[in-house]
Amino acid sequence: MTRLSVNINKIALIRNARGSNLPDLVQVAKDCERFGAQGITVHPRPDERHVRYRDIPLLKEVVQTEFNIEGNPTPEFLKMVLATKPDQCTLVPDAPDALTSDNGWDTIKHKTFLKEVIGSLKAAGVRVSLFINPEGEMLEGAKEVGADRIEFYTGPYAKMYSQDKQQAVLSYKEAAKITNQLGLGINAGHDLNLDNLNYFVQEVEAVLEVSIGHALVCDALYLGLNNTIAQYRRALV
Ligand code: PXP
């Protein structure tokens, strides 16, 4: 069974638009869990346009499922993660001005850096996942630097899904076999939605967790948060 982690960045974006505390991010995180979310994900970016660093301890206090913090491991980010000790930290190589994450790690080029960062997170008891494209070499590199899991960047899958879903999922199916052989856990995320989610988890072996934000929050505008989370959970069985 694949677990659903709800990325609440977009909720913070709405809050930040007006400078008050509406919607209340902490209450939304609690409600997502009440409605069936099996994890809460945040991705604080350097400009804090969504989740802010000061939100993190408040969320850590209330999240009872799994708390996943994503981001580029800058010194400031690492300091915050080590102080928070979430259940999982997903390392993402996104540029400070990136609109959203759009590529996985080059685990060979950044081997020394990743080894060091992952070592410090694991020493603090934090599970580490690496955002990655579905490529064998990068997966082997992820194993070598000590990651516990990888998160497949599913943007390209989502983009191709409506034209040719079999082709769209092929590289992920093959990469999942390698990942399982390497003994790494598999997460997935980016642009997953109610159309493309079920096919992905049916086709790709042993996906432990998906983290979904943008489409889920957009669906919630029409369907309500409770009903939306229920529908995403149903797509995962
Ligand atoms: N995984 C990572 C590493 C991300 O950066 C994001 C977006 O913040 C997601 C998953 C979720 O993507 P989406 O918002 O498209 O569901």
Short mmCIF file of N, CA and C and ligand atoms in Angstrom, two decimals, residues 7 9-10 41-43 45 50 68 70-71 90-92 94 100-102 131 151-154 188-193 210-216, ligand 1:
data_model
loop_
_atom_site.label_atom_id
_atom_site.label_comp_id
_atom_site.label_asym_id
_atom_site.label_seq_id
_atom_site.Cartn_x
_atom_site.Cartn_y
_atom_site.Cartn_z
N ASN A 7 1.39 17.62 0.57
CA ASN A 7 2.29 18.77 0.58
C ASN A 7 1.43 20.04 0.77
N ASN A 9 2.42 23.23 0.95
CA ASN A 9 3.02 24.50 0.51
C ASN A 9 1.99 25.49 -0.05
N LYS A 10 1.06 24.97 -0.86
CA LYS A 10 0.10 25.87 -1.53
C LYS A 10 -0.86 26.51 -0.53
N THR A 41 3.94 16.98 4.13
CA THR A 41 5.20 17.41 3.51
C THR A 41 5.24 18.93 3.42
N VAL A 42 6.41 19.48 3.68
CA VAL A 42 6.62 20.91 3.44
C VAL A 42 7.93 21.07 2.67
N HIS A 43 7.98 22.12 1.88
CA HIS A 43 9.18 22.40 1.08
C HIS A 43 9.49 23.89 1.24
N ARG A 45 11.25 27.13 0.74
CA ARG A 45 12.22 27.61 -0.25
C ARG A 45 12.93 28.83 0.32
N HIS A 50 6.29 30.12 0.25
CA HIS A 50 5.22 29.22 0.72
C HIS A 50 5.40 29.03 2.23
N ASN A 68 7.62 15.15 6.63
CA ASN A 68 8.67 15.11 5.60
C ASN A 68 9.03 16.54 5.22
N GLU A 70 11.24 18.79 2.66
CA GLU A 70 12.00 18.72 1.40
C GLU A 70 12.79 20.00 1.21
N GLY A 71 13.88 19.88 0.48
CA GLY A 71 14.57 21.10 0.10
C GLY A 71 16.01 20.88 -0.30
N THR A 90 13.75 14.98 2.44
CA THR A 90 13.94 14.70 1.02
C THR A 90 14.82 15.79 0.43
N LEU A 91 15.99 15.40 -0.03
CA LEU A 91 16.94 16.39 -0.58
C LEU A 91 16.65 16.61 -2.06
N VAL A 92 16.55 17.88 -2.42
CA VAL A 92 16.15 18.27 -3.77
C VAL A 92 17.15 19.29 -4.31
N ASP A 94 17.08 21.90 -6.12
CA ASP A 94 16.41 23.00 -6.81
C ASP A 94 17.15 24.33 -6.61
N THR A 100 9.53 25.60 -9.36
CA THR A 100 9.28 24.34 -8.65
C THR A 100 10.42 23.38 -8.99
N SER A 101 10.52 22.27 -8.26
CA SER A 101 11.61 21.32 -8.53
C SER A 101 11.42 20.72 -9.92
N ASP A 102 12.50 20.67 -10.69
CA ASP A 102 12.32 20.19 -12.06
C ASP A 102 13.42 19.25 -12.51
N PHE A 131 15.70 13.08 -4.26
CA PHE A 131 14.86 13.33 -5.44
C PHE A 131 15.69 12.99 -6.67
N GLU A 151 13.15 9.50 -4.23
CA GLU A 151 11.84 9.96 -4.68
C GLU A 151 11.93 10.19 -6.18
N PHE A 152 11.19 9.41 -6.94
CA PHE A 152 11.19 9.61 -8.38
C PHE A 152 10.54 10.94 -8.72
N TYR A 153 11.22 11.71 -9.55
CA TYR A 153 10.65 12.96 -10.09
C TYR A 153 9.65 12.56 -11.19
N THR A 154 8.37 12.72 -10.90
CA THR A 154 7.34 12.21 -11.81
C THR A 154 6.80 13.26 -12.78
N ALA A 188 7.60 8.86 -4.59
CA ALA A 188 7.41 9.51 -5.89
C ALA A 188 6.65 10.81 -5.69
N GLY A 189 6.91 11.76 -6.58
CA GLY A 189 6.17 13.00 -6.48
C GLY A 189 6.47 13.97 -7.58
N HIS A 190 5.55 14.82 -7.80
CA HIS A 190 5.52 15.94 -8.73
C HIS A 190 4.50 15.73 -9.83
N ASP A 191 3.52 16.61 -9.86
CA ASP A 191 2.47 16.61 -10.89
C ASP A 191 1.61 15.35 -10.89
N LEU A 192 1.61 14.63 -9.79
CA LEU A 192 0.68 13.50 -9.69
C LEU A 192 -0.71 14.08 -9.40
N ASN A 193 -1.73 13.42 -9.97
CA ASN A 193 -3.10 13.93 -9.79
C ASN A 193 -4.10 12.77 -9.86
N VAL A 210 3.73 8.65 -1.85
CA VAL A 210 3.69 9.74 -2.83
C VAL A 210 3.46 11.03 -2.06
N SER A 211 4.09 12.11 -2.51
CA SER A 211 3.79 13.40 -1.90
C SER A 211 3.16 14.27 -2.97
N ILE A 212 2.01 14.82 -2.63
CA ILE A 212 1.20 15.52 -3.64
C ILE A 212 0.70 16.84 -3.05
N GLY A 213 0.90 17.91 -3.80
CA GLY A 213 0.48 19.22 -3.33
C GLY A 213 -0.42 19.96 -4.30
N HIS A 214 0.16 20.38 -5.41
CA HIS A 214 -0.53 21.33 -6.28
C HIS A 214 -1.90 20.85 -6.75
N ALA A 215 -1.94 19.67 -7.36
CA ALA A 215 -3.21 19.18 -7.91
C ALA A 215 -4.22 18.90 -6.79
N LEU A 216 -3.72 18.41 -5.68
CA LEU A 216 -4.62 18.07 -4.57
C LEU A 216 -5.30 19.33 -4.02
N1 PXP B 1 8.28 16.31 -4.52
C1 PXP B 1 9.11 17.38 -4.57
C2 PXP B 1 10.56 17.15 -4.34
C3 PXP B 1 8.62 18.66 -4.81
O1 PXP B 1 9.45 19.70 -4.86
C4 PXP B 1 7.22 18.84 -4.97
C5 PXP B 1 6.68 20.22 -5.18
O2 PXP B 1 6.96 21.02 -4.07
C6 PXP B 1 6.40 17.71 -4.92
C7 PXP B 1 6.95 16.46 -4.69
C8 PXP B 1 4.91 17.80 -5.08
O3 PXP B 1 4.61 18.20 -6.37
P1 PXP B 1 3.14 18.70 -6.74
O4 PXP B 1 2.93 19.99 -5.99
O5 PXP B 1 3.18 18.87 -8.21
O6 PXP B 1 2.19 17.64 -6.28
#
